[in-house]
mmCIF file of C-alpha atoms in Angstrom:
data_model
loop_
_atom_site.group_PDB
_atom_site.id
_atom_site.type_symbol
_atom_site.label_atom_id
_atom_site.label_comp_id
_atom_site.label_asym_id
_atom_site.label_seq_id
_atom_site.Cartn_x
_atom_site.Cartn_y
_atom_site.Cartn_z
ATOM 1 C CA UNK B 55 -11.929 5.027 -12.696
ATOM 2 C CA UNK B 56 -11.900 4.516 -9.088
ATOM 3 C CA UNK B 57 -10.696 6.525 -6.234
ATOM 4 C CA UNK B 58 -10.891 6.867 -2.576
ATOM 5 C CA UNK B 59 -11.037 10.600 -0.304
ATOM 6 C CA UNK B 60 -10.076 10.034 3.245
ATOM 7 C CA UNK B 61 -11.765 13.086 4.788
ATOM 8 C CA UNK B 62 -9.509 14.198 7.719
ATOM 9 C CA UNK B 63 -5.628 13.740 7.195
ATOM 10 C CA UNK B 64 -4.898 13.728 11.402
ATOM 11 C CA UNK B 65 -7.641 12.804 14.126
ATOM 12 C CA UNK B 66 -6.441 12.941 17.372
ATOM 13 C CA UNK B 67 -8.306 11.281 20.333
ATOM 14 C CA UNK B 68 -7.695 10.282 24.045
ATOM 15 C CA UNK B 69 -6.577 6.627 25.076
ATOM 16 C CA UNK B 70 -10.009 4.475 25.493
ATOM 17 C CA UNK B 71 -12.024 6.761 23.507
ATOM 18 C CA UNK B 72 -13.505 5.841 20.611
ATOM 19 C CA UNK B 73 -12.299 6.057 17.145
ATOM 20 C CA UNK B 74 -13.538 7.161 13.470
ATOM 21 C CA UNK B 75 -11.204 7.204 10.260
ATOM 22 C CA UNK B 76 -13.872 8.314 7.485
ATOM 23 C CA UNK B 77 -13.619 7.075 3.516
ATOM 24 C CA UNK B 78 -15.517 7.646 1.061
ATOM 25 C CA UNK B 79 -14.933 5.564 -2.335
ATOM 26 C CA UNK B 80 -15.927 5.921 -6.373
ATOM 27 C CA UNK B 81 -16.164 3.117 -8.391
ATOM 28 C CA UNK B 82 -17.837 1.823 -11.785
ATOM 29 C CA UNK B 83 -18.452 -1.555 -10.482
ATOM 30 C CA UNK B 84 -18.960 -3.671 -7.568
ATOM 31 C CA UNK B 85 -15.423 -2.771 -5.096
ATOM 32 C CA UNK B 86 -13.670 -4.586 -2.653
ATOM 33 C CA UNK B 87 -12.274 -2.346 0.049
ATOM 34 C CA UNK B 88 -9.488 -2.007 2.154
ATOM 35 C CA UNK B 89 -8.357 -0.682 4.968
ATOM 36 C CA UNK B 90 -4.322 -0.591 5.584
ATOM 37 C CA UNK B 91 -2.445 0.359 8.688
ATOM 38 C CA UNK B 92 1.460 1.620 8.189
ATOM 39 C CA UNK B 93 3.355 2.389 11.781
ATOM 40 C CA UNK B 94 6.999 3.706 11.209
ATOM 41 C CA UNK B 95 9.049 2.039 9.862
ATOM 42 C CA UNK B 96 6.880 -1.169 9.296
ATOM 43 C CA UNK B 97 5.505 -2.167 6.264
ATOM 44 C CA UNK B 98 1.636 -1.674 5.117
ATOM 45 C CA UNK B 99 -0.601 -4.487 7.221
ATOM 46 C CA UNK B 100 -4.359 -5.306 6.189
ATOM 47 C CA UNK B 101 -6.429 -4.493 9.028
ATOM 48 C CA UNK B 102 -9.625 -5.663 7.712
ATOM 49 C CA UNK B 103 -11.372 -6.252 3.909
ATOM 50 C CA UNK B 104 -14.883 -5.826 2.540
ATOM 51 C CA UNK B 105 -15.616 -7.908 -0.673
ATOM 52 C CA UNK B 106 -19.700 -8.195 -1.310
ATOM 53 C CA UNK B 107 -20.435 -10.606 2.046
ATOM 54 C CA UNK B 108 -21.421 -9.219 5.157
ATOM 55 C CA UNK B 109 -21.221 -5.070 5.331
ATOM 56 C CA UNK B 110 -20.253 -5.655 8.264
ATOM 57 C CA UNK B 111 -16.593 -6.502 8.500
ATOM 58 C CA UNK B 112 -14.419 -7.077 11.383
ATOM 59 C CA UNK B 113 -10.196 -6.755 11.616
ATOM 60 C CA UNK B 114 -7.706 -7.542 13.732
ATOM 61 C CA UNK B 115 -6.880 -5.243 16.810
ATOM 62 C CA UNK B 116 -10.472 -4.330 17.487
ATOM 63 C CA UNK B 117 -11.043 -2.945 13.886
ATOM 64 C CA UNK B 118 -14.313 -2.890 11.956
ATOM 65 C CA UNK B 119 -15.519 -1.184 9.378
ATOM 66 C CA UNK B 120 -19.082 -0.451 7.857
ATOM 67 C CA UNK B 121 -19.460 -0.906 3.673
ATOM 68 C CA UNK B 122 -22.742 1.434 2.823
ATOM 69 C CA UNK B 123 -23.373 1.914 -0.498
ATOM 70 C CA UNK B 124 -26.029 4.404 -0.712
ATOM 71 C CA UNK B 125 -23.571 6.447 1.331
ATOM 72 C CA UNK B 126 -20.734 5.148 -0.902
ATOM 73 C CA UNK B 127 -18.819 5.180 2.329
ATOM 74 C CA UNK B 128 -16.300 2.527 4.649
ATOM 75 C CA UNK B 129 -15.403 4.233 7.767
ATOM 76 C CA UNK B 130 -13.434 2.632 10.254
ATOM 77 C CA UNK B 131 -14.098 2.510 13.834
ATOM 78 C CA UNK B 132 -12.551 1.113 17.703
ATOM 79 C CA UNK B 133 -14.577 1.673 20.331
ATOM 80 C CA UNK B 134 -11.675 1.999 22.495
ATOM 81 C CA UNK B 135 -8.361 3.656 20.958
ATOM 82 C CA UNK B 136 -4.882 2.484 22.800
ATOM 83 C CA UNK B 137 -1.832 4.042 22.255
ATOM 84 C CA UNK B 138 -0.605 1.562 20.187
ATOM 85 C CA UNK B 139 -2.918 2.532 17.272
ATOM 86 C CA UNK B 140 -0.862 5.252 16.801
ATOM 87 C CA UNK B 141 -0.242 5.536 12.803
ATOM 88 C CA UNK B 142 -0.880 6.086 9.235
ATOM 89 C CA UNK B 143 -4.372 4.581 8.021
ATOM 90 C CA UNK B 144 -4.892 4.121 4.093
ATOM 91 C CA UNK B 145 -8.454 3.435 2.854
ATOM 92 C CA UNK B 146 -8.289 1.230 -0.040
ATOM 93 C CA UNK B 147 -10.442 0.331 -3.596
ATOM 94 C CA UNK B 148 -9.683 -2.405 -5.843
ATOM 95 C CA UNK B 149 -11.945 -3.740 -8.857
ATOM 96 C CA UNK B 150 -9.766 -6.972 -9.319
ATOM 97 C CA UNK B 151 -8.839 -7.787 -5.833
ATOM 98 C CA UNK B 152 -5.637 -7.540 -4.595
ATOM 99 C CA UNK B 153 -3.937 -7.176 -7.776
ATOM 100 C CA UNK B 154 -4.305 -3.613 -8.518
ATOM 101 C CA UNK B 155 -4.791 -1.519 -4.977
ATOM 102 C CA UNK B 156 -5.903 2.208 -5.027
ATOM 103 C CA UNK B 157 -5.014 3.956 -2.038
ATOM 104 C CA UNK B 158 -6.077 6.890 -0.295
ATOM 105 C CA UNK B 159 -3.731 9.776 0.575
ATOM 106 C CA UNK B 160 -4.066 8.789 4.742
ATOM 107 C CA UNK B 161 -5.304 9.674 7.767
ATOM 108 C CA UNK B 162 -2.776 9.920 10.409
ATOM 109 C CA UNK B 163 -4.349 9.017 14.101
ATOM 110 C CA UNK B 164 -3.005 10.221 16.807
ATOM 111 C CA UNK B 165 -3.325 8.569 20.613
ATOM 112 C CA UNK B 166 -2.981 10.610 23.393
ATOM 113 C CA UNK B 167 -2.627 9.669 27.324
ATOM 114 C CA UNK W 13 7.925 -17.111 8.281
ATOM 115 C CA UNK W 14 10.144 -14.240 6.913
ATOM 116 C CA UNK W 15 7.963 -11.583 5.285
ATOM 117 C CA UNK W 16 8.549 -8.948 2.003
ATOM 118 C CA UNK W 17 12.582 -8.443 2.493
ATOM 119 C CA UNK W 18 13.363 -5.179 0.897
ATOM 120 C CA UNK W 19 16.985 -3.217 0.596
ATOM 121 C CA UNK W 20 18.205 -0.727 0.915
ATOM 122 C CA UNK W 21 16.080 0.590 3.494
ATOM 123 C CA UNK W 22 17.689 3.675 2.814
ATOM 124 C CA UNK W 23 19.636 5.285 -0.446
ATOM 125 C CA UNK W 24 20.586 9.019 -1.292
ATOM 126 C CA UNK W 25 21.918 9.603 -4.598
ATOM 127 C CA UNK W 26 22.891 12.616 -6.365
ATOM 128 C CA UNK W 27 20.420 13.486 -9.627
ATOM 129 C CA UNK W 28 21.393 11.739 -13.400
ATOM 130 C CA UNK W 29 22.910 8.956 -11.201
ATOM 131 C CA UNK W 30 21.218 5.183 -11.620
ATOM 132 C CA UNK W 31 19.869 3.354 -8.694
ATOM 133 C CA UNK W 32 18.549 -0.233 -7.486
ATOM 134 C CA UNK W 33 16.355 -1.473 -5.515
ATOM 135 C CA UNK W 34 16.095 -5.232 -4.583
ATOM 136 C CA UNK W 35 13.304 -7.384 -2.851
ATOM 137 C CA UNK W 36 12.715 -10.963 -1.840
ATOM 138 C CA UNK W 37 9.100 -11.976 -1.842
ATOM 139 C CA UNK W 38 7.426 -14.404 0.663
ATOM 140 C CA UNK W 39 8.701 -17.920 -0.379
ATOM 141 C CA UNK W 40 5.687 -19.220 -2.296
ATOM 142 C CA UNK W 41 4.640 -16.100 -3.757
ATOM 143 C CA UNK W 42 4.064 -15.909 -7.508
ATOM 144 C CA UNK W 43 3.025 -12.461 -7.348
ATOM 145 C CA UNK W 44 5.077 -9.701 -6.788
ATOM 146 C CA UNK W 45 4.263 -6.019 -6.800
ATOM 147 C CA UNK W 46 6.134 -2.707 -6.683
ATOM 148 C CA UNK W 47 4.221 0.443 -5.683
ATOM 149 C CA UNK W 48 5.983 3.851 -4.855
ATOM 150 C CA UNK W 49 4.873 6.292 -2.208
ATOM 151 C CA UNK W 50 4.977 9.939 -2.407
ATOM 152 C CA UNK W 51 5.493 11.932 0.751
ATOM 153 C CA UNK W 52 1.856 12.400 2.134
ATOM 154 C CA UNK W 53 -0.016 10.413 -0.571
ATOM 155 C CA UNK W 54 -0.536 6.534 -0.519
ATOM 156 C CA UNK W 55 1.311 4.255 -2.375
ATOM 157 C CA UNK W 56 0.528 3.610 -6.203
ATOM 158 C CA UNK W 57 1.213 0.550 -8.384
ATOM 159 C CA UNK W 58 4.040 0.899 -10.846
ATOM 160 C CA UNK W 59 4.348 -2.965 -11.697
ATOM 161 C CA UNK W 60 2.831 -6.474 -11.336
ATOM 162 C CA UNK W 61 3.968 -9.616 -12.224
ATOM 163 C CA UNK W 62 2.619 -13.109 -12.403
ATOM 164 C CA UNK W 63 5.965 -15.183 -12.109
ATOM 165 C CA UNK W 64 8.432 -13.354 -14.447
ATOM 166 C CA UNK W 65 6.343 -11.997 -16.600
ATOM 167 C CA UNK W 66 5.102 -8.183 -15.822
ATOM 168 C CA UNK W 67 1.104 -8.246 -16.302
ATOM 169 C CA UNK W 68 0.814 -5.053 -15.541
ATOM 170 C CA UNK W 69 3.229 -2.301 -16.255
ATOM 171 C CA UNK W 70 0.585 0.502 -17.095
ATOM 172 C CA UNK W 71 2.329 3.047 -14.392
ATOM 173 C CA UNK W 72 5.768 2.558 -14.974
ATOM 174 C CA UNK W 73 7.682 5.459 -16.591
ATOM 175 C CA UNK W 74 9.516 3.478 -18.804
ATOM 176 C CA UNK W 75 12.050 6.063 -19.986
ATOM 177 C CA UNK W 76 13.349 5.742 -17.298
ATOM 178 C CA UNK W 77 12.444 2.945 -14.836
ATOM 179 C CA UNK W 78 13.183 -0.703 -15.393
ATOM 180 C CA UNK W 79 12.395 -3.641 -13.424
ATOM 181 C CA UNK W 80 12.977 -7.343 -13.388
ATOM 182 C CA UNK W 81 11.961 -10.790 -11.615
ATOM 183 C CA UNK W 82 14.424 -13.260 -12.922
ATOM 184 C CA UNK W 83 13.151 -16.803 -12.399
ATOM 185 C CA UNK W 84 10.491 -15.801 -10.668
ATOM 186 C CA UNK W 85 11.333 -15.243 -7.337
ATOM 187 C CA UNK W 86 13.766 -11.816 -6.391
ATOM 188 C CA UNK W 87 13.116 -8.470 -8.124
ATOM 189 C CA UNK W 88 15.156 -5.451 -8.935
ATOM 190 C CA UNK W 89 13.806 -1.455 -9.429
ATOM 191 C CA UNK W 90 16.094 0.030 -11.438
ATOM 192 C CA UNK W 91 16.130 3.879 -11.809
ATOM 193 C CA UNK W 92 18.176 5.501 -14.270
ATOM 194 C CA UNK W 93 19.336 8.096 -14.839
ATOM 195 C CA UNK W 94 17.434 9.666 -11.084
ATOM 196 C CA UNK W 95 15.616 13.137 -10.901
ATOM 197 C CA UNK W 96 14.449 14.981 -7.689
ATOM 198 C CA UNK W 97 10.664 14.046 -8.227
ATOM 199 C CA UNK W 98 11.769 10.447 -7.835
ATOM 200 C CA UNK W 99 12.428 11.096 -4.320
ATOM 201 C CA UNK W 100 9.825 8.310 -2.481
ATOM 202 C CA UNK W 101 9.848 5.326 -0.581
ATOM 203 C CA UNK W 102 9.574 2.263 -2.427
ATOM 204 C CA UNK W 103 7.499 -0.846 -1.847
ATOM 205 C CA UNK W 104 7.215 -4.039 -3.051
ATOM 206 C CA UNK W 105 4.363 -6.531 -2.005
ATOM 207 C CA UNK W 106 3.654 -10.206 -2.784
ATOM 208 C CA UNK W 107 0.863 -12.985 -2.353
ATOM 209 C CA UNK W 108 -0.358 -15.944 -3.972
ATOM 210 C CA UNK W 109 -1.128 -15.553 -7.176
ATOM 211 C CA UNK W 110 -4.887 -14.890 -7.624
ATOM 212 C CA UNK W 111 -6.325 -11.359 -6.839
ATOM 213 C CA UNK W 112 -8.120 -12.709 -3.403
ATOM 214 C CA UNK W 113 -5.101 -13.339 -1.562
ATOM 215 C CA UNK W 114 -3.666 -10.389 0.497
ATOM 216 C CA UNK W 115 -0.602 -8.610 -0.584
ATOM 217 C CA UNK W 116 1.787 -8.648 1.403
ATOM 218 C CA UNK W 117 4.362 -5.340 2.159
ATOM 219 C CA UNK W 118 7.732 -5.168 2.656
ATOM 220 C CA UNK W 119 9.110 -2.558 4.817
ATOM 221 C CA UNK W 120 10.371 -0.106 1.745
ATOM 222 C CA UNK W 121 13.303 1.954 0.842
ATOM 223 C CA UNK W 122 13.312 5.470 1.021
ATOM 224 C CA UNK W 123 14.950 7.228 -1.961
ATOM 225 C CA UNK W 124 16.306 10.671 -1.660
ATOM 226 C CA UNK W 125 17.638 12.185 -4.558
ATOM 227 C CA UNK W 126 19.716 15.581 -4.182
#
Protein backbone atom coordinates (compact mmCIF):
# COMPACT_ATOMS: atom_id res chain seq x y z
CA UNK A 1 0.00 0.00 0.00
CA UNK A 2 1.01 3.49 -0.32
CA UNK A 3 0.46 6.51 1.73
CA UNK A 4 1.62 9.95 2.27
CA UNK A 5 2.04 11.99 6.12
CA UNK A 6 2.15 15.68 5.66
CA UNK A 7 3.91 16.61 8.92
CA UNK A 8 2.45 20.02 9.99
CA UNK A 9 -1.36 20.62 9.19
CA UNK A 10 -0.90 24.86 9.33
CA UNK A 11 2.56 26.73 8.78
CA UNK A 12 2.29 30.18 8.99
CA UNK A 13 5.05 32.55 7.64
CA UNK A 14 5.58 36.31 6.79
CA UNK A 15 5.13 37.71 3.11
CA UNK A 16 8.73 37.21 1.28
CA UNK A 17 9.90 34.68 3.61
CA UNK A 18 10.61 31.51 2.67
CA UNK A 19 8.48 28.51 2.60
CA UNK A 20 8.55 24.61 3.61
CA UNK A 21 5.43 22.18 3.30
CA UNK A 22 7.11 18.74 4.48
CA UNK A 23 5.89 15.04 3.02
CA UNK A 24 6.98 12.13 3.62
CA UNK A 25 5.68 9.09 1.32
CA UNK A 26 5.48 4.93 1.55
CA UNK A 27 5.42 3.00 -1.33
CA UNK A 28 6.20 -0.69 -2.66
CA UNK A 29 7.46 0.48 -5.90
CA UNK A 30 8.95 3.20 -7.81
CA UNK A 31 6.16 6.53 -7.08
CA UNK A 32 5.33 9.42 -8.90
CA UNK A 33 4.53 12.34 -6.65
CA UNK A 34 2.41 15.13 -6.43
CA UNK A 35 1.98 18.11 -5.06
CA UNK A 36 -1.72 19.82 -5.27
CA UNK A 37 -2.75 23.30 -4.31
CA UNK A 38 -6.74 23.88 -3.40
CA UNK A 39 -7.64 27.83 -2.61
CA UNK A 40 -11.40 28.26 -1.62
CA UNK A 41 -13.58 27.59 -3.52
CA UNK A 42 -11.36 26.53 -6.57
CA UNK A 43 -10.79 23.26 -7.60
CA UNK A 44 -7.45 21.07 -6.86
CA UNK A 45 -4.47 22.54 -9.36
CA UNK A 46 -1.08 20.52 -9.92
CA UNK A 47 1.61 22.65 -8.80
CA UNK A 48 4.41 20.52 -9.77
CA UNK A 49 5.09 16.40 -10.41
CA UNK A 50 8.03 14.10 -9.77
CA UNK A 51 8.04 10.86 -11.95
CA UNK A 52 11.80 9.12 -11.93
CA UNK A 53 13.66 12.20 -14.10
CA UNK A 54 15.33 14.88 -12.47
CA UNK A 55 14.80 14.99 -8.35
CA UNK A 56 14.73 18.09 -8.86
CA UNK A 57 11.37 19.36 -9.99
CA UNK A 58 10.14 22.75 -10.59
CA UNK A 59 6.14 24.14 -10.61
CA UNK A 60 4.41 26.89 -11.48
CA UNK A 61 4.25 30.01 -9.10
CA UNK A 62 7.79 29.63 -7.86
CA UNK A 63 7.22 25.98 -6.63
CA UNK A 64 9.81 23.21 -6.40
CA UNK A 65 10.09 20.36 -4.74
CA UNK A 66 13.02 17.88 -3.80
CA UNK A 67 12.27 13.77 -4.44
CA UNK A 68 14.96 11.98 -1.88
CA UNK A 69 14.60 8.60 -1.53
CA UNK A 70 16.85 7.59 1.16
CA UNK A 71 14.87 10.18 3.10
CA UNK A 72 11.66 8.86 1.45
CA UNK A 73 10.72 12.50 1.50
CA UNK A 74 9.19 15.50 -1.23
CA UNK A 75 9.03 18.70 0.56
CA UNK A 76 7.99 21.68 -1.07
CA UNK A 77 9.62 24.93 -0.95
CA UNK A 78 9.33 29.11 -2.27
CA UNK A 79 11.94 31.06 -1.41
CA UNK A 80 9.73 33.93 -1.21
CA UNK A 81 5.98 33.34 0.09
CA UNK A 82 3.27 36.11 -1.27
CA UNK A 83 0.06 36.39 0.01
CA UNK A 84 -1.45 34.82 -2.67
CA UNK A 85 -0.13 31.35 -1.67
CA UNK A 86 -2.48 31.40 0.85
CA UNK A 87 -4.21 27.72 0.87
CA UNK A 88 -4.63 24.11 1.29
CA UNK A 89 -1.48 22.01 0.01
CA UNK A 90 -2.02 18.10 -0.61
CA UNK A 91 1.11 15.94 -1.06
CA UNK A 92 0.36 13.27 -3.42
CA UNK A 93 1.52 9.28 -4.32
CA UNK A 94 0.43 7.41 -7.23
CA UNK A 95 1.89 3.92 -8.52
CA UNK A 96 -0.02 4.17 -11.94
CA UNK A 97 0.13 7.80 -12.65
CA UNK A 98 -2.62 9.87 -12.60
CA UNK A 99 -5.15 7.28 -12.54
CA UNK A 100 -5.34 6.37 -9.01
CA UNK A 101 -4.09 9.58 -6.70
CA UNK A 102 -3.39 9.12 -2.90
CA UNK A 103 -3.58 12.19 -1.08
CA UNK A 104 -2.36 13.49 2.02
CA UNK A 105 -4.63 14.90 4.74
CA UNK A 106 -3.07 18.83 4.01
CA UNK A 107 -1.13 21.37 5.14
CA UNK A 108 -2.85 24.60 5.32
CA UNK A 109 -0.24 27.73 4.74
CA UNK A 110 -0.89 30.67 5.97
CA UNK A 111 0.61 34.28 4.55
CA UNK A 112 0.86 36.99 6.70
CA UNK A 113 1.69 40.89 5.94
CA UNK B 1 -11.16 26.28 -22.57
CA UNK B 2 -13.92 25.50 -19.97
CA UNK B 3 -12.53 23.26 -17.23
CA UNK B 4 -14.24 20.20 -14.82
CA UNK B 5 -18.01 21.78 -14.63
CA UNK B 6 -19.50 20.38 -11.52
CA UNK B 7 -23.23 21.05 -9.88
CA UNK B 8 -24.55 21.63 -7.49
CA UNK B 9 -21.92 23.48 -5.87
CA UNK B 10 -23.94 23.19 -2.97
CA UNK B 11 -26.85 20.56 -1.69
CA UNK B 12 -28.34 19.91 1.90
CA UNK B 13 -30.58 17.09 2.20
CA UNK B 14 -32.28 15.59 5.03
CA UNK B 15 -30.89 11.74 5.93
CA UNK B 16 -32.70 8.44 3.91
CA UNK B 17 -33.29 11.05 1.13
CA UNK B 18 -31.43 10.28 -2.51
CA UNK B 19 -29.17 12.76 -4.06
CA UNK B 20 -27.24 13.65 -7.46
CA UNK B 21 -24.48 14.96 -8.41
CA UNK B 22 -23.62 15.88 -12.09
CA UNK B 23 -20.27 16.83 -13.91
CA UNK B 24 -19.10 17.73 -17.37
CA UNK B 25 -15.55 16.75 -18.08
CA UNK B 26 -13.03 18.75 -20.23
CA UNK B 27 -14.21 18.20 -23.89
CA UNK B 28 -11.73 15.55 -25.04
CA UNK B 29 -11.42 13.78 -21.92
CA UNK B 30 -11.92 10.01 -21.88
CA UNK B 31 -11.21 9.78 -18.35
CA UNK B 32 -13.27 10.82 -15.75
CA UNK B 33 -12.84 10.48 -12.01
CA UNK B 34 -14.91 11.02 -8.87
CA UNK B 35 -13.09 11.36 -5.52
CA UNK B 36 -14.87 12.56 -2.23
CA UNK B 37 -13.30 14.72 0.43
CA UNK B 38 -13.80 14.46 4.04
CA UNK B 39 -13.61 17.58 6.14
CA UNK B 40 -9.79 17.88 6.98
CA UNK B 41 -8.56 14.82 5.01
CA UNK B 42 -7.69 14.83 1.20
CA UNK B 43 -9.75 13.62 -1.32
CA UNK B 44 -10.00 9.75 -2.09
CA UNK B 45 -10.97 7.93 -5.31
CA UNK B 46 -14.38 6.34 -5.32
CA UNK B 47 -14.55 5.72 -9.24
CA UNK B 48 -12.68 5.74 -12.59
CA UNK B 49 -13.72 5.29 -15.85
CA UNK B 50 -12.15 4.83 -19.23
CA UNK B 51 -15.08 6.10 -21.55
CA UNK B 52 -18.25 4.50 -20.05
CA UNK B 53 -16.97 1.81 -18.64
CA UNK B 54 -15.93 2.11 -14.71
CA UNK B 55 -12.23 0.53 -14.47
CA UNK B 56 -12.04 1.10 -11.22
CA UNK B 57 -14.80 1.01 -8.72
CA UNK B 58 -12.76 -0.61 -5.76
CA UNK B 59 -13.92 2.40 -3.23
CA UNK B 60 -17.33 2.82 -4.03
CA UNK B 61 -19.88 1.72 -1.38
CA UNK B 62 -22.06 0.16 -3.62
CA UNK B 63 -25.05 -0.33 -1.31
CA UNK B 64 -25.52 2.62 -1.60
CA UNK B 65 -23.72 4.80 -4.18
CA UNK B 66 -24.24 4.57 -7.90
CA UNK B 67 -22.67 6.32 -10.66
CA UNK B 68 -22.87 6.62 -14.39
CA UNK B 69 -21.09 8.13 -17.64
CA UNK B 70 -23.57 7.63 -20.37
CA UNK B 71 -21.88 7.87 -23.77
CA UNK B 72 -18.95 8.77 -22.46
CA UNK B 73 -18.89 12.18 -21.80
CA UNK B 74 -21.28 13.68 -18.54
CA UNK B 75 -21.45 11.74 -15.25
CA UNK B 76 -23.90 11.45 -12.45
CA UNK B 77 -23.12 10.49 -8.39
CA UNK B 78 -26.00 9.16 -7.20
CA UNK B 79 -26.50 8.71 -3.40
CA UNK B 80 -29.28 6.88 -2.08
CA UNK B 81 -30.79 6.58 0.38
CA UNK B 82 -28.08 9.61 2.29
CA UNK B 83 -26.62 9.19 5.91
CA UNK B 84 -24.79 11.90 8.01
CA UNK B 85 -21.23 10.35 7.36
CA UNK B 86 -21.84 11.13 3.70
CA UNK B 87 -21.56 14.67 4.48
CA UNK B 88 -18.31 15.79 2.01
CA UNK B 89 -17.53 17.70 -0.86
CA UNK B 90 -17.49 15.93 -3.98
CA UNK B 91 -15.05 15.99 -6.87
CA UNK B 92 -14.81 14.84 -10.09
CA UNK B 93 -11.57 15.12 -12.28
CA UNK B 94 -10.76 14.28 -15.92
CA UNK B 95 -7.71 13.99 -18.44
CA UNK B 96 -6.71 12.17 -21.37
CA UNK B 97 -6.90 8.87 -21.08
CA UNK B 98 -3.48 7.37 -20.14
CA UNK B 99 -2.22 7.63 -16.46
CA UNK B 100 0.57 10.46 -17.48
CA UNK B 101 -1.75 13.09 -18.26
CA UNK B 102 -2.84 15.39 -15.34
CA UNK B 103 -6.23 15.16 -13.87
CA UNK B 104 -7.97 17.73 -14.00
CA UNK B 105 -10.53 19.09 -10.88
CA UNK B 106 -13.63 20.50 -10.96
CA UNK B 107 -14.60 22.89 -8.36
CA UNK B 108 -16.88 20.22 -6.19
CA UNK B 109 -20.13 20.12 -4.42
CA UNK B 110 -20.41 20.20 -0.92
CA UNK B 111 -22.97 17.74 0.55
CA UNK B 112 -24.50 18.32 3.88
CA UNK B 113 -26.71 15.87 5.12
CA UNK B 114 -28.92 16.72 8.35
Amino acid sequence: AQSVTQLDSHVSVSEGTPVLLRCNYSSSYSPSLFWYVQHPNKGLQLLLKYTSAATLVKGINGFEAEFKKSETSFHLTKPSAHMSDAAEYFCVVSNTGFQKLVFGTGTRLLVSP
Amino acid sequence: EAGVVQSPRYKIIEKKQPVAFWCNPISGHNTLYWYRQNLGQGPELLIRYENEEAVDDSQLPKDRFSAERLKGVDSTLKIQPAELGDSAVYLCASSVTDGDFEAFFGQGTRLTVV
